[in-house]
mmCIF file of N, CA, C and O in Angstrom:
data_model
loop_
_atom_site.group_PDB
_atom_site.id
_atom_site.type_symbol
_atom_site.label_atom_id
_atom_site.label_comp_id
_atom_site.label_asym_id
_atom_site.label_seq_id
_atom_site.Cartn_x
_atom_site.Cartn_y
_atom_site.Cartn_z
ATOM 1 N N MET A 94 0.821 -1.208 -0.029
ATOM 2 C CA MET A 94 0.008 0.120 -0.045
ATOM 3 C C MET A 94 0.999 1.288 -0.002
ATOM 4 O O MET A 94 1.850 1.405 0.740
ATOM 5 N N THR A 95 0.581 2.224 -0.795
ATOM 6 C CA THR A 95 1.295 3.399 -0.917
ATOM 7 C C THR A 95 0.981 4.235 0.172
ATOM 8 O O THR A 95 -0.029 4.150 0.732
ATOM 9 N N TYR A 96 1.741 5.273 0.393
ATOM 10 C CA TYR A 96 1.479 6.172 1.429
ATOM 11 C C TYR A 96 0.150 6.994 1.144
ATOM 12 O O TYR A 96 -0.669 7.231 2.069
ATOM 13 N N LYS A 97 0.061 7.273 -0.159
ATOM 14 C CA LYS A 97 -1.404 7.998 -0.507
ATOM 15 C C LYS A 97 -2.572 7.044 -0.157
ATOM 16 O O LYS A 97 -3.625 7.681 0.376
ATOM 17 N N GLU A 98 -2.459 5.817 -0.478
ATOM 18 C CA GLU A 98 -3.477 4.880 -0.223
ATOM 19 C C GLU A 98 -3.695 4.894 1.436
ATOM 20 O O GLU A 98 -4.881 4.837 1.766
ATOM 21 N N TRP A 99 -2.670 4.782 2.044
ATOM 22 C CA TRP A 99 -2.768 4.508 3.552
ATOM 23 C C TRP A 99 -3.501 5.783 4.157
ATOM 24 O O TRP A 99 -4.276 5.695 4.947
ATOM 25 N N GLU A 100 -2.916 7.045 3.617
ATOM 26 C CA GLU A 100 -3.548 8.165 4.033
ATOM 27 C C GLU A 100 -5.054 8.228 3.779
ATOM 28 O O GLU A 100 -5.886 8.761 4.634
ATOM 29 N N SER A 101 -5.559 7.660 2.579
ATOM 30 C CA SER A 101 -6.902 7.768 2.342
ATOM 31 C C SER A 101 -7.701 6.981 3.220
ATOM 32 O O SER A 101 -8.926 7.286 3.572
ATOM 33 N N VAL A 102 -7.122 5.732 3.478
ATOM 34 C CA VAL A 102 -7.742 4.770 4.396
ATOM 35 C C VAL A 102 -7.899 5.494 5.825
ATOM 36 O O VAL A 102 -8.951 5.425 6.488
ATOM 37 N N GLN A 103 -6.911 6.153 6.334
ATOM 38 C CA GLN A 103 -6.905 6.749 7.618
ATOM 39 C C GLN A 103 -7.916 7.781 7.761
ATOM 40 O O GLN A 103 -8.639 8.047 8.658
ATOM 41 N N ASN A 104 -8.088 8.618 6.550
ATOM 42 C CA ASN A 104 -9.069 9.642 6.498
ATOM 43 C C ASN A 104 -10.470 9.243 6.066
ATOM 44 O O ASN A 104 -11.458 10.001 6.106
ATOM 45 N N GLY A 105 -10.647 7.847 5.677
ATOM 46 C CA GLY A 105 -11.938 7.374 5.426
ATOM 47 C C GLY A 105 -12.316 7.933 3.890
ATOM 48 O O GLY A 105 -13.673 7.922 3.759
ATOM 49 N N THR A 106 -11.484 8.275 3.113
ATOM 50 C CA THR A 106 -11.820 8.666 1.666
ATOM 51 C C THR A 106 -11.295 7.652 0.660
ATOM 52 O O THR A 106 -11.067 8.043 -0.435
ATOM 53 N N SER A 107 -10.925 6.382 0.986
ATOM 54 C CA SER A 107 -10.478 5.500 0.072
ATOM 55 C C SER A 107 -11.522 5.030 -0.798
ATOM 56 O O SER A 107 -12.630 4.301 -0.362
ATOM 57 N N TRP A 108 -11.458 5.179 -1.972
ATOM 58 C CA TRP A 108 -12.604 4.737 -3.073
ATOM 59 C C TRP A 108 -12.377 3.140 -3.318
ATOM 60 O O TRP A 108 -13.231 2.607 -3.551
ATOM 61 N N LYS A 109 -11.264 2.645 -2.945
ATOM 62 C CA LYS A 109 -10.893 1.121 -3.097
ATOM 63 C C LYS A 109 -11.856 0.459 -1.952
ATOM 64 O O LYS A 109 -12.439 -0.595 -2.216
ATOM 65 N N ILE A 110 -11.788 0.983 -0.606
ATOM 66 C CA ILE A 110 -12.700 0.484 0.425
ATOM 67 C C ILE A 110 -14.185 0.532 -0.018
ATOM 68 O O ILE A 110 -14.911 -0.378 0.154
ATOM 69 N N ALA A 111 -14.494 1.739 -0.657
ATOM 70 C CA ALA A 111 -15.945 1.867 -1.017
ATOM 71 C C ALA A 111 -16.350 0.790 -2.010
ATOM 72 O O ALA A 111 -17.363 0.104 -2.080
ATOM 73 N N LEU A 112 -15.236 0.582 -3.024
ATOM 74 C CA LEU A 112 -15.519 -0.296 -4.087
ATOM 75 C C LEU A 112 -15.755 -1.655 -3.558
ATOM 76 O O LEU A 112 -16.551 -2.355 -4.033
ATOM 77 N N ARG A 113 -14.943 -2.133 -2.579
ATOM 78 C CA ARG A 113 -15.060 -3.408 -1.969
ATOM 79 C C ARG A 113 -16.402 -3.625 -1.413
ATOM 80 O O ARG A 113 -17.021 -4.583 -1.549
ATOM 81 N N SER A 114 -16.890 -2.685 -0.839
ATOM 82 C CA SER A 114 -18.275 -2.787 -0.109
ATOM 83 C C SER A 114 -19.319 -2.758 -1.160
ATOM 84 O O SER A 114 -20.226 -3.677 -1.014
ATOM 85 N N ILE A 115 -19.214 -2.021 -2.161
ATOM 86 C CA ILE A 115 -20.176 -2.108 -3.270
ATOM 87 C C ILE A 115 -20.076 -3.426 -4.058
ATOM 88 O O ILE A 115 -21.260 -3.988 -4.309
ATOM 89 N N ILE A 116 -19.063 -3.901 -4.236
ATOM 90 C CA ILE A 116 -18.801 -5.194 -4.915
ATOM 91 C C ILE A 116 -19.448 -6.316 -4.016
ATOM 92 O O ILE A 116 -20.316 -7.183 -4.585
ATOM 93 N N ASP A 117 -19.129 -6.308 -2.850
ATOM 94 C CA ASP A 117 -19.964 -7.272 -1.977
ATOM 95 C C ASP A 117 -21.326 -7.234 -1.981
ATOM 96 O O ASP A 117 -22.029 -8.298 -1.969
ATOM 97 N N GLN A 118 -21.900 -6.061 -2.080
ATOM 98 C CA GLN A 118 -23.347 -5.913 -2.048
ATOM 99 C C GLN A 118 -23.881 -6.532 -3.278
ATOM 100 O O GLN A 118 -24.998 -7.199 -3.412
ATOM 101 N N CYS A 119 -23.258 -6.115 -4.449
ATOM 102 C CA CYS A 119 -23.604 -6.292 -5.777
ATOM 103 C C CYS A 119 -23.616 -7.976 -6.064
ATOM 104 O O CYS A 119 -24.607 -8.538 -6.691
ATOM 105 N N VAL A 120 -22.612 -8.672 -5.514
ATOM 106 C CA VAL A 120 -22.476 -9.949 -5.653
ATOM 107 C C VAL A 120 -23.587 -10.773 -5.004
ATOM 108 O O VAL A 120 -24.155 -11.797 -5.571
ATOM 109 N N LYS A 121 -23.992 -10.257 -3.791
ATOM 110 C CA LYS A 121 -25.044 -10.965 -3.262
ATOM 111 C C LYS A 121 -26.469 -10.823 -4.051
ATOM 112 O O LYS A 121 -27.270 -11.823 -4.018
ATOM 113 N N LEU A 122 -26.664 -9.610 -4.661
ATOM 114 C CA LEU A 122 -27.875 -9.567 -5.420
ATOM 115 C C LEU A 122 -27.885 -9.971 -6.634
ATOM 116 O O LEU A 122 -28.927 -10.122 -7.307
ATOM 117 N N ALA A 123 -26.880 -10.006 -7.488
ATOM 118 C CA ALA A 123 -26.726 -10.222 -8.764
ATOM 119 C C ALA A 123 -26.992 -11.684 -9.088
ATOM 120 O O ALA A 123 -26.475 -12.609 -8.424
ATOM 121 N N ASP A 124 -27.616 -12.018 -10.273
ATOM 122 C CA ASP A 124 -27.799 -13.400 -10.652
ATOM 123 C C ASP A 124 -26.903 -13.783 -11.766
ATOM 124 O O ASP A 124 -26.716 -14.916 -12.169
ATOM 125 N N SER A 125 -26.265 -12.838 -12.402
ATOM 126 C CA SER A 125 -25.299 -13.076 -13.523
ATOM 127 C C SER A 125 -24.255 -11.874 -13.423
ATOM 128 O O SER A 125 -24.254 -11.066 -12.942
ATOM 129 N N PHE A 126 -23.203 -12.195 -14.329
ATOM 130 C CA PHE A 126 -22.058 -11.336 -14.433
ATOM 131 C C PHE A 126 -22.658 -9.992 -15.135
ATOM 132 O O PHE A 126 -22.203 -8.899 -14.617
ATOM 133 N N GLU A 127 -23.544 -10.193 -16.116
ATOM 134 C CA GLU A 127 -24.023 -8.919 -16.666
ATOM 135 C C GLU A 127 -24.781 -8.065 -15.706
ATOM 136 O O GLU A 127 -24.706 -6.811 -15.677
ATOM 137 N N GLU A 128 -25.684 -8.776 -14.904
ATOM 138 C CA GLU A 128 -26.439 -7.899 -13.867
ATOM 139 C C GLU A 128 -25.425 -7.291 -12.989
ATOM 140 O O GLU A 128 -25.555 -6.178 -12.487
ATOM 141 N N PHE A 129 -24.480 -8.060 -12.443
ATOM 142 C CA PHE A 129 -23.382 -7.486 -11.697
ATOM 143 C C PHE A 129 -22.719 -6.243 -12.198
ATOM 144 O O PHE A 129 -22.632 -5.168 -11.626
ATOM 145 N N SER A 130 -22.368 -6.330 -13.476
ATOM 146 C CA SER A 130 -21.810 -5.197 -14.213
ATOM 147 C C SER A 130 -22.852 -3.946 -14.226
ATOM 148 O O SER A 130 -22.208 -2.802 -14.013
ATOM 149 N N VAL A 131 -24.026 -4.288 -14.431
ATOM 150 C CA VAL A 131 -24.958 -3.039 -14.539
ATOM 151 C C VAL A 131 -25.144 -2.547 -13.156
ATOM 152 O O VAL A 131 -25.222 -1.259 -13.027
ATOM 153 N N MET A 132 -25.182 -3.322 -12.129
ATOM 154 C CA MET A 132 -25.286 -2.697 -10.752
ATOM 155 C C MET A 132 -24.142 -1.942 -10.505
ATOM 156 O O MET A 132 -24.358 -0.836 -9.807
ATOM 157 N N LEU A 133 -22.976 -2.287 -10.855
ATOM 158 C CA LEU A 133 -21.627 -1.489 -10.519
ATOM 159 C C LEU A 133 -21.778 -0.225 -11.298
ATOM 160 O O LEU A 133 -21.354 0.871 -10.776
ATOM 161 N N LYS A 134 -22.198 -0.258 -12.621
ATOM 162 C CA LYS A 134 -22.303 0.889 -13.424
ATOM 163 C C LYS A 134 -23.328 1.919 -12.682
ATOM 164 O O LYS A 134 -23.013 2.963 -12.765
ATOM 165 N N MET A 135 -24.375 1.527 -12.198
ATOM 166 C CA MET A 135 -25.322 2.337 -11.463
ATOM 167 C C MET A 135 -24.670 2.983 -10.367
ATOM 168 O O MET A 135 -25.228 4.006 -9.941
ATOM 169 N N GLN A 136 -23.622 2.366 -9.717
ATOM 170 C CA GLN A 136 -22.918 2.899 -8.590
ATOM 171 C C GLN A 136 -21.688 3.798 -8.909
ATOM 172 O O GLN A 136 -20.994 4.412 -8.170
ATOM 173 N N GLY A 137 -21.552 3.887 -10.244
ATOM 174 C CA GLY A 137 -20.437 4.807 -10.781
ATOM 175 C C GLY A 137 -19.155 4.029 -11.048
ATOM 176 O O GLY A 137 -18.143 4.649 -11.059
ATOM 177 N N PHE A 138 -19.144 2.715 -11.216
ATOM 178 C CA PHE A 138 -17.956 1.951 -11.657
ATOM 179 C C PHE A 138 -18.212 1.269 -12.827
ATOM 180 O O PHE A 138 -19.234 0.766 -13.243
ATOM 181 N N GLU A 139 -17.008 1.233 -13.804
ATOM 182 C CA GLU A 139 -17.031 0.420 -14.886
ATOM 183 C C GLU A 139 -16.185 -0.948 -14.623
ATOM 184 O O GLU A 139 -15.448 -1.008 -13.591
ATOM 185 N N VAL A 140 -16.768 -2.057 -15.305
ATOM 186 C CA VAL A 140 -16.153 -3.373 -15.063
ATOM 187 C C VAL A 140 -15.611 -3.776 -16.374
ATOM 188 O O VAL A 140 -16.161 -3.667 -17.581
ATOM 189 N N SER A 141 -14.316 -4.324 -16.404
ATOM 190 C CA SER A 141 -13.686 -4.746 -17.559
ATOM 191 C C SER A 141 -13.380 -6.272 -17.257
ATOM 192 O O SER A 141 -12.794 -6.626 -16.082
ATOM 193 N N ASN A 142 -13.686 -7.181 -18.115
ATOM 194 C CA ASN A 142 -13.396 -8.477 -17.817
ATOM 195 C C ASN A 142 -12.440 -9.291 -19.026
ATOM 196 O O ASN A 142 -13.042 -10.015 -19.761
ATOM 197 N N ARG A 143 -11.359 -8.461 -19.290
ATOM 198 C CA ARG A 143 -10.422 -8.895 -20.213
ATOM 199 C C ARG A 143 -9.616 -10.095 -19.740
ATOM 200 O O ARG A 143 -10.102 -11.058 -19.293
ATOM 201 N N LYS A 144 -8.251 -9.768 -19.749
ATOM 202 C CA LYS A 144 -7.279 -10.736 -19.130
ATOM 203 C C LYS A 144 -7.593 -10.903 -17.672
ATOM 204 O O LYS A 144 -7.516 -12.042 -17.105
ATOM 205 N N TYR A 145 -7.823 -9.738 -17.001
ATOM 206 C CA TYR A 145 -8.058 -9.797 -15.459
ATOM 207 C C TYR A 145 -9.262 -8.997 -15.311
ATOM 208 O O TYR A 145 -9.623 -8.007 -16.025
ATOM 209 N N LEU A 146 -10.053 -9.325 -14.314
ATOM 210 C CA LEU A 146 -11.241 -8.576 -13.796
ATOM 211 C C LEU A 146 -10.711 -7.170 -13.273
ATOM 212 O O LEU A 146 -9.941 -7.342 -12.422
ATOM 213 N N SER A 147 -11.217 -6.133 -13.888
ATOM 214 C CA SER A 147 -10.754 -4.793 -13.363
ATOM 215 C C SER A 147 -11.937 -3.853 -13.189
ATOM 216 O O SER A 147 -12.875 -4.049 -13.922
ATOM 217 N N PHE A 148 -11.606 -2.800 -12.504
ATOM 218 C CA PHE A 148 -12.734 -1.848 -12.206
ATOM 219 C C PHE A 148 -12.148 -0.433 -12.418
ATOM 220 O O PHE A 148 -10.996 -0.166 -12.065
ATOM 221 N N GLN A 149 -13.028 0.559 -12.670
ATOM 222 C CA GLN A 149 -12.687 1.884 -12.924
ATOM 223 C C GLN A 149 -13.797 2.706 -12.227
ATOM 224 O O GLN A 149 -14.967 2.566 -12.609
ATOM 225 N N MET A 150 -13.508 3.724 -11.429
ATOM 226 C CA MET A 150 -14.480 4.596 -10.846
ATOM 227 C C MET A 150 -14.581 5.671 -11.914
ATOM 228 O O MET A 150 -13.669 6.110 -12.657
ATOM 229 N N THR A 151 -15.816 6.074 -11.986
ATOM 230 C CA THR A 151 -15.927 7.194 -12.974
ATOM 231 C C THR A 151 -15.177 8.438 -12.446
ATOM 232 O O THR A 151 -15.150 8.890 -11.460
ATOM 233 N N GLY A 152 -14.345 8.994 -13.508
ATOM 234 C CA GLY A 152 -13.511 10.155 -13.248
ATOM 235 C C GLY A 152 -11.946 9.677 -13.119
ATOM 236 O O GLY A 152 -11.190 10.464 -13.057
ATOM 237 N N GLU A 153 -11.739 8.351 -12.733
ATOM 238 C CA GLU A 153 -10.512 7.961 -12.541
ATOM 239 C C GLU A 153 -9.723 7.610 -14.035
ATOM 240 O O GLU A 153 -10.562 7.252 -14.936
ATOM 241 N N LYS A 154 -8.612 7.798 -14.089
ATOM 242 C CA LYS A 154 -7.862 7.611 -15.380
ATOM 243 C C LYS A 154 -7.803 6.045 -15.584
ATOM 244 O O LYS A 154 -7.678 5.625 -16.780
ATOM 245 N N HIS A 155 -7.403 5.357 -14.629
ATOM 246 C CA HIS A 155 -6.956 3.928 -14.929
ATOM 247 C C HIS A 155 -7.936 2.915 -14.362
ATOM 248 O O HIS A 155 -8.514 3.267 -13.271
ATOM 249 N N PHE A 156 -8.026 1.747 -14.887
ATOM 250 C CA PHE A 156 -8.717 0.643 -14.103
ATOM 251 C C PHE A 156 -7.608 -0.004 -13.218
ATOM 252 O O PHE A 156 -6.444 0.101 -13.291
ATOM 253 N N ILE A 157 -8.317 -0.604 -12.116
ATOM 254 C CA ILE A 157 -7.417 -1.356 -11.164
ATOM 255 C C ILE A 157 -7.932 -2.811 -11.288
ATOM 256 O O ILE A 157 -9.130 -3.113 -11.420
ATOM 257 N N TRP A 158 -6.966 -3.629 -10.990
ATOM 258 C CA TRP A 158 -7.386 -5.116 -11.041
ATOM 259 C C TRP A 158 -7.950 -5.458 -9.855
ATOM 260 O O TRP A 158 -7.471 -4.977 -8.750
ATOM 261 N N GLY A 159 -8.807 -6.465 -9.993
ATOM 262 C CA GLY A 159 -9.487 -7.005 -8.741
ATOM 263 C C GLY A 159 -8.495 -7.659 -7.832
ATOM 264 O O GLY A 159 -8.810 -7.493 -6.500
ATOM 265 N N LYS A 160 -7.488 -8.156 -8.242
ATOM 266 C CA LYS A 160 -6.495 -8.872 -7.354
ATOM 267 C C LYS A 160 -5.852 -7.934 -6.495
ATOM 268 O O LYS A 160 -5.407 -8.156 -5.310
ATOM 269 N N THR A 161 -5.939 -6.496 -6.864
ATOM 270 C CA THR A 161 -5.170 -5.476 -5.954
ATOM 271 C C THR A 161 -6.204 -5.069 -4.804
ATOM 272 O O THR A 161 -5.739 -4.516 -3.869
ATOM 273 N N LEU A 162 -7.342 -5.552 -4.902
ATOM 274 C CA LEU A 162 -8.375 -5.238 -3.913
ATOM 275 C C LEU A 162 -8.266 -6.284 -2.963
ATOM 276 O O LEU A 162 -8.807 -6.094 -1.669
ATOM 277 N N GLY A 163 -7.733 -7.606 -3.165
ATOM 278 C CA GLY A 163 -7.695 -8.603 -2.265
ATOM 279 C C GLY A 163 -8.018 -9.901 -3.039
ATOM 280 O O GLY A 163 -8.551 -9.938 -4.286
ATOM 281 N N ASP A 164 -7.850 -11.077 -2.308
ATOM 282 C CA ASP A 164 -7.960 -12.275 -3.043
ATOM 283 C C ASP A 164 -9.308 -12.699 -3.378
ATOM 284 O O ASP A 164 -9.543 -13.402 -4.323
ATOM 285 N N ASN A 165 -10.322 -12.153 -2.744
ATOM 286 C CA ASN A 165 -11.748 -12.280 -2.857
ATOM 287 C C ASN A 165 -12.285 -11.681 -4.144
ATOM 288 O O ASN A 165 -13.511 -11.745 -4.512
ATOM 289 N N TYR A 166 -11.540 -10.786 -4.847
ATOM 290 C CA TYR A 166 -11.929 -9.877 -5.710
ATOM 291 C C TYR A 166 -11.220 -10.210 -7.129
ATOM 292 O O TYR A 166 -11.335 -9.361 -7.983
ATOM 293 N N THR A 167 -10.761 -11.437 -7.312
ATOM 294 C CA THR A 167 -10.302 -11.722 -8.697
ATOM 295 C C THR A 167 -11.085 -12.286 -9.611
ATOM 296 O O THR A 167 -12.270 -12.740 -9.264
#
C-alpha cells in the first residue's frame, strides 16, 4: 500500500474500500455477471473482464485489477 492509499484509508476517503463494499453488495444481489456489471455501473464504476477482472471509478484515469483489492476480488 502506498502512502497516499494509507492516508486515504486513515481519512476514510479510500475509493477502493468503497468499491469493495459495493462489490460485496452487488455479488449478493446479482444473478449473472451482466447484472453485476450493470449494478456497479449504476454505482459509478465500470467493469472490464479482459485478461483480468478490473474496475474503474467514474473520473479515474485507470482501471485497477480486482486482485489488488484482495484475494476475494479476482
